Amino acid sequence: MRAHPRSTALAASLALALAAGPLAAPAFAAAPTPAPAATPAAVPAYVGPDAEALRAAIAGLPDADATAALVRVGGTDGAWRGSAGVHDLASGRAADPDARFRAGSTTKVVTAAVVLKLAAQHRVDLDTPVQHYLPGLFTRAFRPISVRELLNHTSGIRAGDGWGDSFEAQYAHRFDTLTPEQVVRSAVAKGPEFAPGTQQDYLNINYTVLGLLIEKVTGRSYASVAERLVLRPAGMRDTCFPGTDPRISGPHNHGYQKVTKADGTTEFVDVTEWNQTDRFAAGDMISTTADLERLLTSLFRGRIVPPGPLLEEMFTVPAGIEGATYSAGLQRFAYEGRVYWVKSGSRYGYSAVIAGTRDLSRTLVYSVNATDAKGEDTNPVAERIARAALK
């Protein structure tokens, strides 16, 4: 349930990498033979992002690193759209450029927006301890933790338990349900990591607790509140929270995990279907690149969270904490003389990023069907996209 090494790598190197433990090799069916690469979508010439570099970034898919890539670059500088790769390795047909995918931790942007919207409605106070809203959830070992400290990952709550650290352990439970309440109880049982507000440690658990807070305050499910307060106002018609349903409904490209077998050969395991209940308000969302672009632009323009102090929470990194880069739902990232506000996300088979300048002069949304989406190393396709889009 930890994710901060990945996000640190993102800010440090533009890798937008996704970190996890090393893989052991379970016995799976042999990998299908990779299909010929699909041609990236052609787009008209324009003044703005480097179209040639972007086309080159996604050329040659599928390969060992990714089976598909969907990219949208936008903003007042200009726009570019492209896709490459395959829908699935067995058929080899071209990837659907409008496909839905597991958006991972970009879910946190929606969750932060919901909390801030509830604060604008005076139903939540950012300085009030979460213990007030969720009495009995935390033990006396925990000092008061403000809602703001959950939003910016300075709560001191330790990571909750999942199905295991290795791919094979998690894969074995891909159709099982681990509830958010179970995850939070396992985290609370470990006691605090540090005093609230003294350090920043990016963890899913903060947003899992925020999801429970949203449900308690509104009396409705997290998914229904997020749809009403964020998805509908942003026009995100192809975004959903599947809960216990392991499928991706609607058009989608398959996701794969690269596995090295005991004999040294490589196979690609289809990981498209997976119950993501434990990710909840921290990472359960399914979306599209078009919808995530709508989310980014709607938020930055003040169409969801009203302009003013509450919206500025999304662009404010806590002061006085060494190494802090996270705000409410986003991460500050300086590159090539510009400051971007970024959120990455990954689930096995899928890696996504949203990024934009505060003035929306440049935005980037991509989904890469990475074959080692939770690995420690930088995904070469994702890095090429980021470098081409943000230069």
XYZ file of C-alpha atoms in Angstrom:
391
model
C 0.000 0.000 0.000
C 3.029 2.288 -0.138
C 3.762 4.365 -3.205
C 6.080 7.204 -2.262
C 9.334 5.838 -3.863
C 7.600 6.009 -7.254
C 6.456 9.570 -6.747
C 9.855 10.708 -5.514
C 11.396 9.297 -8.678
C 8.840 11.238 -10.716
C 9.809 14.576 -9.252
C 13.520 13.880 -9.236
C 14.029 12.574 -12.752
C 10.893 13.102 -14.840
C 10.765 9.346 -15.018
C 7.163 9.189 -13.824
C 8.197 5.716 -12.688
C 6.115 3.372 -10.562
C 7.857 1.477 -7.797
C 7.188 -1.921 -6.241
C 9.137 -4.937 -4.983
C 11.034 -7.385 -7.211
C 9.070 -10.067 -9.024
C 9.355 -13.781 -8.500
C 8.357 -16.061 -11.358
C 5.107 -17.976 -10.972
C 4.004 -20.551 -13.521
C 1.619 -19.033 -16.078
C 0.639 -19.817 -19.609
C 3.213 -18.925 -22.247
C 3.154 -15.344 -23.492
C 1.480 -14.655 -26.846
C 3.769 -13.597 -29.647
C 3.784 -9.774 -29.742
C 1.811 -8.383 -32.676
C 3.234 -5.913 -35.198
C 3.296 -2.333 -34.025
C 0.361 -0.093 -34.824
C 1.002 3.238 -36.513
C 0.574 6.263 -34.194
C -2.428 8.429 -34.993
C -1.664 11.178 -37.498
C -2.351 14.761 -36.445
C -2.146 18.090 -38.257
C 0.860 20.326 -37.842
C 0.643 23.170 -35.334
C 2.776 25.517 -33.290
C 3.272 24.114 -29.794
C 4.370 20.736 -28.454
C 6.938 18.854 -30.514
C 4.783 16.563 -32.668
C 7.742 14.717 -34.154
C 9.186 13.933 -30.715
C 5.797 12.816 -29.437
C 5.249 10.492 -32.403
C 8.706 9.037 -31.861
C 8.009 8.558 -28.146
C 5.214 6.080 -28.813
C 6.515 4.488 -32.013
C 7.313 0.789 -32.148
C 4.660 -0.500 -29.748
C 4.052 -3.139 -28.585
C 7.494 -3.863 -27.195
C 8.923 -5.367 -24.007
C 8.044 -2.258 -21.997
C 4.489 -1.452 -23.093
C 1.717 -2.864 -25.250
C -0.114 0.426 -25.888
C 0.061 4.166 -25.223
C -2.577 6.911 -25.381
C -1.415 10.542 -25.201
C -3.125 13.944 -25.048
C -1.090 17.147 -24.879
C -3.092 20.357 -24.548
C -3.176 23.898 -23.250
C -2.928 27.325 -24.766
C 0.431 26.360 -26.338
C -1.305 23.924 -28.693
C -2.640 20.382 -28.769
C -1.518 16.924 -29.885
C -3.257 13.562 -29.772
C -1.673 10.191 -30.465
C -2.005 6.481 -29.830
C 0.058 3.400 -30.603
C 0.227 -0.293 -29.827
C -2.418 -2.970 -29.680
C -5.767 -3.663 -28.075
C -4.463 -7.078 -27.006
C -1.494 -9.261 -27.840
C -3.581 -12.189 -29.108
C -5.461 -10.318 -31.847
C -2.874 -7.651 -32.572
C -5.516 -5.151 -33.608
C -4.757 -1.474 -33.100
C -5.193 0.044 -29.654
C -8.417 1.964 -29.104
C -7.392 5.645 -28.715
C -10.517 6.337 -26.615
C -10.085 3.309 -24.366
C -10.867 3.214 -20.668
C -8.097 2.157 -18.293
C -7.297 1.794 -14.623
C -6.250 5.281 -13.559
C -4.675 4.288 -10.237
C -3.701 7.100 -7.900
C -5.023 9.843 -10.173
C -8.172 8.934 -8.215
C -6.685 11.021 -5.399
C -7.227 14.196 -7.430
C -10.955 13.463 -7.483
C -10.989 12.609 -3.771
C -9.176 15.818 -2.847
C -11.617 17.819 -4.973
C -14.590 16.159 -3.247
C -13.225 17.028 0.214
C -12.504 20.610 -0.795
C -15.967 20.921 -2.330
C -17.493 19.650 0.936
C -15.378 22.238 2.757
C -16.786 24.933 0.483
C -20.254 23.725 1.495
C -19.216 23.999 5.181
C -19.728 20.264 5.697
C -16.028 19.636 6.380
C -13.432 21.833 8.089
C -9.829 21.231 6.999
C -8.443 22.099 10.436
C -10.768 19.764 12.336
C -9.325 16.377 13.371
C -10.517 13.364 11.393
C -11.224 11.775 14.796
C -14.167 14.205 15.052
C -15.719 12.911 11.832
C -14.830 9.244 12.348
C -14.995 8.669 16.120
C -13.595 5.350 17.289
C -11.549 4.735 14.137
C -8.194 5.645 15.706
C -6.674 4.508 18.983
C -5.377 6.843 21.703
C -1.872 6.310 20.326
C -2.750 8.797 17.580
C -2.664 12.536 18.146
C -5.398 14.601 16.454
C -4.949 14.414 12.664
C -6.478 17.280 10.697
C -8.294 16.737 7.419
C -5.637 18.908 5.750
C -2.896 16.564 7.011
C -4.651 13.659 5.323
C -4.916 15.646 2.083
C -1.192 16.502 1.972
C 0.148 13.207 3.351
C 1.477 14.586 6.643
C -0.839 12.519 8.871
C 1.723 10.035 10.191
C -0.603 7.063 9.613
C 1.292 3.959 8.522
C 0.495 2.000 5.360
C -2.341 -0.495 5.501
C -1.932 -4.151 4.600
C -2.807 -5.597 1.197
C -2.684 -9.083 -0.256
C 1.124 -9.156 -0.219
C 4.135 -7.416 -1.699
C 4.933 -9.648 -4.669
C 3.051 -9.778 -7.952
C 2.240 -13.459 -7.629
C 0.795 -13.006 -4.123
C -1.458 -10.206 -5.295
C -2.355 -11.949 -8.558
C -3.609 -14.962 -6.620
C -6.152 -12.700 -4.873
C -7.135 -10.599 -7.896
C -10.808 -11.613 -7.641
C -11.012 -11.365 -3.840
C -12.336 -8.417 -1.864
C -10.337 -6.509 0.735
C -12.488 -3.707 2.133
C -11.275 -0.171 2.894
C -12.296 -0.713 6.519
C -10.012 -3.750 6.753
C -7.130 -1.785 5.252
C -7.601 1.086 7.722
C -7.854 -1.244 10.729
C -4.551 -2.871 9.750
C -2.892 0.553 9.503
C -4.249 1.798 12.824
C -3.071 -1.380 14.565
C 0.531 -0.447 13.710
C 0.385 2.881 15.538
C 1.590 6.233 14.140
C 4.758 6.624 12.072
C 5.371 10.232 13.157
C 3.574 13.148 14.788
C 1.035 14.743 12.421
C 2.352 17.699 10.430
C 6.039 16.977 11.049
C 6.887 14.894 7.962
C 5.419 14.044 4.573
C 5.004 10.411 3.532
C 2.921 9.720 0.424
C 0.644 6.769 1.223
C -2.688 5.467 -0.058
C -3.980 5.168 3.506
C -4.517 8.933 3.789
C -7.016 8.893 0.950
C -8.620 5.654 2.066
C -9.467 7.426 5.333
C -10.704 10.461 3.376
C -13.030 8.173 1.432
C -14.528 6.907 4.699
C -14.847 10.509 5.917
C -16.727 11.472 2.738
C -19.165 8.612 3.245
C -19.713 9.443 6.912
C -20.296 13.167 6.307
C -22.638 12.709 3.334
C -24.351 9.436 4.255
C -23.738 8.251 0.675
C -21.208 6.031 -1.062
C -17.895 7.557 -2.077
C -18.593 6.753 -5.733
C -21.973 8.509 -5.780
C -20.611 11.631 -4.067
C -17.594 11.799 -6.376
C -19.854 11.469 -9.399
C -22.196 14.230 -8.208
C -19.576 16.734 -7.022
C -16.723 16.160 -9.492
C -17.389 13.820 -12.405
C -20.631 15.406 -13.612
C -19.457 19.042 -13.284
C -16.271 18.151 -15.187
C -18.158 16.261 -17.921
C -16.370 12.978 -17.142
C -18.916 10.626 -18.720
C -16.563 7.673 -19.210
C -15.199 7.560 -15.654
C -16.389 5.200 -12.936
C -15.449 3.446 -9.692
C -15.925 -0.317 -10.244
C -15.657 -1.442 -6.614
C -15.803 -5.243 -6.442
C -16.351 -5.662 -10.194
C -13.009 -6.875 -11.621
C -13.887 -5.906 -15.195
C -13.275 -2.714 -17.139
C -16.647 -1.926 -18.696
C -16.751 -0.364 -22.137
C -13.931 -0.094 -24.703
C -10.514 -0.836 -23.191
C -7.086 -2.153 -24.097
C -5.732 -5.150 -22.218
C -3.063 -4.759 -19.565
C -0.162 -7.182 -19.098
C 2.502 -7.944 -16.517
C 5.886 -9.141 -17.751
C 7.060 -12.195 -15.799
C 10.398 -14.000 -16.004
C 9.924 -17.747 -15.572
C 12.284 -20.105 -13.767
C 13.865 -21.155 -17.066
C 14.717 -17.532 -17.879
C 12.081 -17.035 -20.564
C 9.598 -14.169 -20.473
C 5.826 -14.282 -20.628
C 3.126 -11.630 -20.488
C 0.279 -12.282 -18.068
C -3.079 -10.633 -18.825
C -4.002 -8.593 -15.731
C -6.928 -6.676 -17.194
C -9.492 -8.088 -14.770
C -8.740 -7.291 -11.127
C -10.864 -6.411 -8.081
C -9.543 -3.036 -6.864
C -11.809 -2.544 -3.835
C -8.927 -2.051 -1.418
C -7.755 0.976 -3.457
C -11.110 2.733 -2.909
C -10.781 6.543 -2.825
C -7.000 6.235 -3.243
C -6.910 4.396 -6.568
C -10.053 2.563 -7.733
C -10.989 4.827 -10.660
C -11.379 3.799 -14.296
C -11.165 6.689 -16.761
C -10.030 7.881 -20.201
C -7.387 10.377 -21.301
C -10.138 12.753 -22.471
C -11.910 12.599 -19.105
C -8.701 13.131 -17.138
C -7.932 16.150 -19.305
C -11.427 17.485 -18.504
C -10.748 16.927 -14.808
C -7.467 18.831 -14.972
C -8.828 21.827 -16.877
C -12.064 22.023 -14.872
C -10.195 21.997 -11.579
C -7.556 24.523 -12.575
C -10.220 26.907 -13.912
C -12.159 26.789 -10.650
C -15.200 25.039 -12.075
C -15.284 22.305 -9.404
C -13.652 23.736 -6.278
C -14.491 27.458 -6.168
C -11.562 29.852 -6.701
C -10.018 31.078 -3.480
C -8.282 29.558 -0.452
C -9.793 26.097 -0.877
C -8.707 25.712 -4.500
C -5.257 27.002 -3.537
C -4.898 23.979 -1.243
C -4.294 21.981 -4.435
C -1.332 24.243 -5.258
C 0.136 24.619 -1.767
C 2.917 22.375 -0.475
C 3.158 22.359 3.343
C 5.858 24.722 4.597
C 8.633 23.758 6.979
C 8.817 20.076 5.987
C 12.058 19.088 4.296
C 11.541 17.431 0.921
C 7.785 18.043 0.815
C 6.351 18.210 -2.724
C 2.727 17.108 -2.267
C -0.277 19.387 -1.961
C -3.933 18.346 -1.715
C -4.200 15.718 -4.453
C -1.262 16.891 -6.580
C 2.536 17.109 -6.614
C 4.676 20.124 -7.486
C 7.257 19.434 -10.191
C 9.622 22.011 -11.737
C 11.056 21.215 -15.179
C 12.548 23.284 -18.017
C 11.678 26.571 -16.309
C 8.038 25.681 -15.699
C 6.181 24.430 -12.635
C 3.805 21.541 -13.283
C 1.190 20.116 -10.945
C 1.227 16.386 -11.456
C -0.434 13.163 -10.374
C 0.633 9.714 -11.480
C -1.137 6.419 -10.930
C -0.604 2.746 -11.635
C -2.170 -0.645 -11.318
C -0.724 -3.802 -12.789
C -0.863 -3.409 -16.568
C -1.695 0.303 -16.523
C 0.244 3.512 -15.831
C -1.295 6.982 -16.075
C -0.245 10.602 -15.529
C -1.982 13.963 -15.503
C 0.114 17.142 -15.430
C -0.435 20.819 -16.096
C 0.900 24.284 -15.496
C -1.230 26.411 -13.204
C -2.175 28.697 -16.120
C -2.968 25.683 -18.352
C -0.449 26.760 -20.972
C 0.659 23.118 -21.166
C -1.158 19.961 -20.057
C -0.322 16.287 -20.429
C -2.426 13.192 -19.921
C -1.252 9.729 -20.862
C -2.056 6.104 -20.291
C 0.680 3.568 -20.931
C -0.090 -0.144 -20.808
C 3.208 -0.793 -19.052
C 4.359 -4.392 -18.722
C 5.957 -3.677 -15.328
C 3.775 -0.845 -14.071
C 4.734 -1.379 -10.419
C 8.440 -1.941 -11.057
C 11.317 0.087 -9.628
C 12.821 1.067 -12.963
C 11.644 3.923 -15.146
C 9.276 2.835 -17.899
C 11.064 3.942 -21.088
C 7.852 4.689 -23.001
C 6.424 6.832 -20.178
C 9.690 8.724 -19.820
C 9.905 9.413 -23.567
C 6.348 10.758 -23.555
C 6.983 13.022 -20.594
C 10.211 14.438 -21.957
C 8.678 15.078 -25.383
C 5.498 16.632 -23.979
C 6.947 18.900 -21.307
C 9.996 20.343 -23.067
